[in-house]
Short mmCIF file of C-alpha atoms in Angstrom, two decimals:
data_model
loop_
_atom_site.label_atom_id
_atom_site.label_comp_id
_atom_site.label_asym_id
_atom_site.label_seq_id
_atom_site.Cartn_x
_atom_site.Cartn_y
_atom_site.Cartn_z
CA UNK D 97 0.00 0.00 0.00
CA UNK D 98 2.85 2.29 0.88
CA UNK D 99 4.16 1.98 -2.55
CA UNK D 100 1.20 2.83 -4.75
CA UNK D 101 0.93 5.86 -2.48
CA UNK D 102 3.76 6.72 -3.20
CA UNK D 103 3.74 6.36 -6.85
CA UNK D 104 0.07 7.50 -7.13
CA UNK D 105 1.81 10.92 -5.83
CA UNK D 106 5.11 10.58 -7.97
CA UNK D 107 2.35 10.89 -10.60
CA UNK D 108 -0.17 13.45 -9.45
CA UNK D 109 2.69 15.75 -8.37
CA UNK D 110 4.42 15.95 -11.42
CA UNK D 111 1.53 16.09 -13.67
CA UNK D 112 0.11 19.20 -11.40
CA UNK D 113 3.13 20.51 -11.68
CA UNK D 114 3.21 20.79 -15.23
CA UNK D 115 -0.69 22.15 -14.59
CA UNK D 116 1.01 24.81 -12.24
CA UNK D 117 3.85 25.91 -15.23
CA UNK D 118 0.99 26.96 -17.36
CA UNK D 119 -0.86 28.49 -15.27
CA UNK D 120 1.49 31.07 -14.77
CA UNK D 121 1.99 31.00 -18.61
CA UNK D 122 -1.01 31.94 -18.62
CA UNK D 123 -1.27 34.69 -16.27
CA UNK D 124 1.38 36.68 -18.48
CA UNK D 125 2.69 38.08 -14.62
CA UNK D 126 5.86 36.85 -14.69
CA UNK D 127 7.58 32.43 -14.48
CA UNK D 128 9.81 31.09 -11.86
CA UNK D 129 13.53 31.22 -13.47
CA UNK D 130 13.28 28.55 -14.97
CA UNK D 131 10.57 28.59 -16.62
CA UNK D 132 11.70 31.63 -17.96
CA UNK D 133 14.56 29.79 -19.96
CA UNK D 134 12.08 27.41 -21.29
CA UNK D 135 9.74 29.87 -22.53
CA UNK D 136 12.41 32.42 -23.90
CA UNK D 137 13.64 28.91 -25.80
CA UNK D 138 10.75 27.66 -26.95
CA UNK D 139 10.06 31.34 -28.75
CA UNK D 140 13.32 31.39 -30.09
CA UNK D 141 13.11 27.99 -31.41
CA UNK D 142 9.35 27.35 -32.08
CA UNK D 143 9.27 24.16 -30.34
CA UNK D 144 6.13 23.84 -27.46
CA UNK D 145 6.94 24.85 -24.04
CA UNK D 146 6.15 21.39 -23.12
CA UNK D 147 9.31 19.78 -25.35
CA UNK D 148 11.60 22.37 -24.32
CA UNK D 149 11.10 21.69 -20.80
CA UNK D 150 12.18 18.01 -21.31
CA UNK D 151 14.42 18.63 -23.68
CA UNK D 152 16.84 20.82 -21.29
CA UNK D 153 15.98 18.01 -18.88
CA UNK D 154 18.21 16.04 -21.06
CA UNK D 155 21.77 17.92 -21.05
CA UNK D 156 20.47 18.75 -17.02
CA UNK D 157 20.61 14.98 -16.27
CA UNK D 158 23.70 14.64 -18.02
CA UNK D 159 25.58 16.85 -16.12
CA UNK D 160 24.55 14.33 -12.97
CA UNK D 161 27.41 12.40 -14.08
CA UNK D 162 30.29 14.18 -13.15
CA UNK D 163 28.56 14.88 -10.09
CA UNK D 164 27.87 11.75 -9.38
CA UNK D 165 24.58 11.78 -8.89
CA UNK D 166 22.28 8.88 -9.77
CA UNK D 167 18.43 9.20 -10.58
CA UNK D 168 15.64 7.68 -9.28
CA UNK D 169 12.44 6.61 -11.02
CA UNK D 170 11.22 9.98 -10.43
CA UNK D 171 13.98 11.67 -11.78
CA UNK D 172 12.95 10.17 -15.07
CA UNK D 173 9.23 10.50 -14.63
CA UNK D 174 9.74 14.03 -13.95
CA UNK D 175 11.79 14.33 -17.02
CA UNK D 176 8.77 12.52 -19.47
CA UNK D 177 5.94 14.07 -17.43
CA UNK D 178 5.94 17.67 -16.66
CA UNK D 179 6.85 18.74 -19.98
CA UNK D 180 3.70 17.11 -21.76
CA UNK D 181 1.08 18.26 -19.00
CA UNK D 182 2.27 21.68 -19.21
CA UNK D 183 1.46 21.12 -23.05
CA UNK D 184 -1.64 19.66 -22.27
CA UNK D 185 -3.21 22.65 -19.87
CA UNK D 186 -1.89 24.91 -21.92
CA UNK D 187 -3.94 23.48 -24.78
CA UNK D 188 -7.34 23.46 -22.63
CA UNK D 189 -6.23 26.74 -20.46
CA UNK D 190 -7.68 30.12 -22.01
CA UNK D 191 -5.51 33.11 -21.15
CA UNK D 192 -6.07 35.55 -18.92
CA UNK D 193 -8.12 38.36 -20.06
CA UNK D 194 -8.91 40.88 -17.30
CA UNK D 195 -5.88 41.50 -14.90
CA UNK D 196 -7.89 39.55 -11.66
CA UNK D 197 -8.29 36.69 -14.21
CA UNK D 198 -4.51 36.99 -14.60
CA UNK D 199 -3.47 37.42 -10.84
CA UNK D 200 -5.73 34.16 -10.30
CA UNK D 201 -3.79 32.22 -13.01
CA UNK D 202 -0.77 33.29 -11.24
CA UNK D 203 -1.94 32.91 -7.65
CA UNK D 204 -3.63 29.68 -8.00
CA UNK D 205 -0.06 28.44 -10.40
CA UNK D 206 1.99 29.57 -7.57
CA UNK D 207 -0.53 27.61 -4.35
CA UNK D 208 -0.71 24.46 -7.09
CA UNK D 209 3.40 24.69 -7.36
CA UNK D 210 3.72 24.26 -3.77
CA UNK D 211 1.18 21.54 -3.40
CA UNK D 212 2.74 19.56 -6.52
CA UNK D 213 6.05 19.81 -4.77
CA UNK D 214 5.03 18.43 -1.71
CA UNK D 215 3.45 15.80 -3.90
CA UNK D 216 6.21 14.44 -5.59
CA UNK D 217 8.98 15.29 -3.65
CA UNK D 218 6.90 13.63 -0.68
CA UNK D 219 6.52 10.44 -2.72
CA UNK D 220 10.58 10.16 -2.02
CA UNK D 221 10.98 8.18 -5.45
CA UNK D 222 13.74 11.01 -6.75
CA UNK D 223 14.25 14.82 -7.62
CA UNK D 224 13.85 16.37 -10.98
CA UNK D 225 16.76 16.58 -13.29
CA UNK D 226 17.00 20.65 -12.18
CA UNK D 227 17.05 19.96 -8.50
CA UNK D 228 19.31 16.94 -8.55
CA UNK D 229 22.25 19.51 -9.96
CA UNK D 230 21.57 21.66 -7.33
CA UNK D 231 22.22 19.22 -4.52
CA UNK D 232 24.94 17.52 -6.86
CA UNK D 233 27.21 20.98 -6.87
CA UNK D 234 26.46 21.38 -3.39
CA UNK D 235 27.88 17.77 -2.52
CA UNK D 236 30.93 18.58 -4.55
CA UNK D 237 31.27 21.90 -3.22
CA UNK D 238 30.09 21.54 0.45
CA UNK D 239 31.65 24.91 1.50
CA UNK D 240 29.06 26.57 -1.10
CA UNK D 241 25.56 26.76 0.31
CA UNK D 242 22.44 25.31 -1.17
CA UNK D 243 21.05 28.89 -0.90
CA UNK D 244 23.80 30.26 -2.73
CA UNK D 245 24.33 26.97 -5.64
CA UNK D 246 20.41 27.80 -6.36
CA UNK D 247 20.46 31.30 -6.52
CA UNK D 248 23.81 31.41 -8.79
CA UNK D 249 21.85 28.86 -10.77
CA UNK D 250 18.30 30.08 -11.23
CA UNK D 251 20.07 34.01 -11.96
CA UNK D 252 21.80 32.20 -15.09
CA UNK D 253 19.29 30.64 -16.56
CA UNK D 254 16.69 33.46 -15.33
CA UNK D 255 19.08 36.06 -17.73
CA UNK D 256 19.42 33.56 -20.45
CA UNK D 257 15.70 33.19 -20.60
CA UNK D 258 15.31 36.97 -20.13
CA UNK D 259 17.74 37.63 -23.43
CA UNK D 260 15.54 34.69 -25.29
CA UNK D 261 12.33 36.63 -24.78
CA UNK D 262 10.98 34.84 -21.74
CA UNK D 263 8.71 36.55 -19.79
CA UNK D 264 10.16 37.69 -16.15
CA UNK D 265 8.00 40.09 -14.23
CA UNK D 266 5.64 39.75 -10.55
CA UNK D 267 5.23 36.76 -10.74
CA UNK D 268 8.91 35.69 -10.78
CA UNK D 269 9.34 38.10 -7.71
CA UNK D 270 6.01 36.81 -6.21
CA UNK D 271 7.14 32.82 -7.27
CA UNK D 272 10.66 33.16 -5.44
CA UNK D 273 9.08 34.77 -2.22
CA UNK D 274 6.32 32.61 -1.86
CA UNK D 275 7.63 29.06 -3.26
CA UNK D 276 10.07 28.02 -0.02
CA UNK D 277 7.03 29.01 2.31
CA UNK D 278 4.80 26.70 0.62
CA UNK D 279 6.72 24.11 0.27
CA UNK D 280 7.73 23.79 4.15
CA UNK D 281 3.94 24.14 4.86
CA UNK D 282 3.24 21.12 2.46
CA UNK D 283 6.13 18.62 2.11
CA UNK D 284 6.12 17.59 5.85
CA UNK D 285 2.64 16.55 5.61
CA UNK D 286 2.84 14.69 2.35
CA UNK D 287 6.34 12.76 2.83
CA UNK D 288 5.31 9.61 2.56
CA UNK D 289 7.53 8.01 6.08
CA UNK D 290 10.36 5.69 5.74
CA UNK D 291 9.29 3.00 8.79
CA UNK D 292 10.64 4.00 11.72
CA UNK D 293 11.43 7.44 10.62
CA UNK D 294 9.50 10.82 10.38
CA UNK D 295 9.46 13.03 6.98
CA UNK D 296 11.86 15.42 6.74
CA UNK D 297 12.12 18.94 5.02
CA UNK D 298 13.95 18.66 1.38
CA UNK D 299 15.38 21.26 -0.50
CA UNK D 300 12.88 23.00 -2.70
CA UNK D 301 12.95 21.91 -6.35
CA UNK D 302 13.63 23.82 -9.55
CA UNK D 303 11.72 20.60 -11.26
#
């Protein structure tokens, strides 16, 4: 039983998440750092938001290996999934035409972010591709913080994405400020428990 749980969240999480990415596409506000890469690639290439997202996953999990980092079956799922059903809401999501519609795209993305987190991270069946080089770096380089690895990290790709055309605005602010909160309020109470052990607080993902 403890295993479908878990994998019943591996696979909730991540496709909510990918429900939470276009929300905020959606809201026009503003995307986590990320997300800003993906969408400032996906205009400059013409390829869907969706495929971009796994395709960076690709060169992202690849850099695991001089890390020495090894993935876990949701370290792959996350790599397949979150891509498509961030395709797939964007197809059946209309845009935001009045600015509340738009701050609700980009509130409820933000509150569905932190819940899909604590989803899939909770399931404890591996991080995303993005994450996993986070905490890789930071094993290799122990005297650099994870606070600092993420933040040198997330300002790269944020002013790659930025240069590409991605869209960076309130919501980015509003995503960065809001994101750890959320995730320490949900994670603890959706880690599934190792027996004998209590769920712990992770590092917050960058999918």
């Amino acid at each position: 039983m403890i295993l479908v749980r878990r994998v019943t969240q591996l696979l909730a999480g991540l496709v909510l998440y990918g429900a939470s990415m276009a929300l905020m596409i959606e809201s026009g506000l503003g995307l986590n750092p990320w997300d800003v890469f993906h969408q400032g690639l996906s205009e400059a290439t013409g390829i869907s938001f969706g495929w971009i997202v796994l395709l960076v996953g690709v060169p992202v999990l690849l850099l695991w290996i001089p890390l020495r980092q090894r993935p876990g079956v949701g370290t792959v799922a996350n790599l397949v999934i979150v891509g498509f059903s961030a395709d797939a809401a964007l197809a059946l999501l209309p845009a935001g035409a009045t600015i509340p519609a738009k701050v609700g795209d980009l509130v409820g993305g933000i509150l569905l972010n932190g819940f899909a987190t604590g989803l899939y991270l909770g399931s404890r069946m591996g991080p995303g591709p993005r994450d996993g080089l986070m905490t890789g770096v930071h094993a290799r380089f122990p005297k650099l913080s994870i606070r600092v690895i993420r933040t040198g990290i997330e300002l790269l790709v944020l002013g790659a994405g930025m240069l590409l055309g991605g869209t960076a605005g309130v919501g980015t602010i509003a995503y960065a400020l809001a994101i750890g909160p959320l995730v320490h309020l949900f994670l603890p109470k959706l880690t599934v428990p190792e027996r004998g052990r209590q769920p712990h607080i992770g590092a917050v993902p960058a999918h």
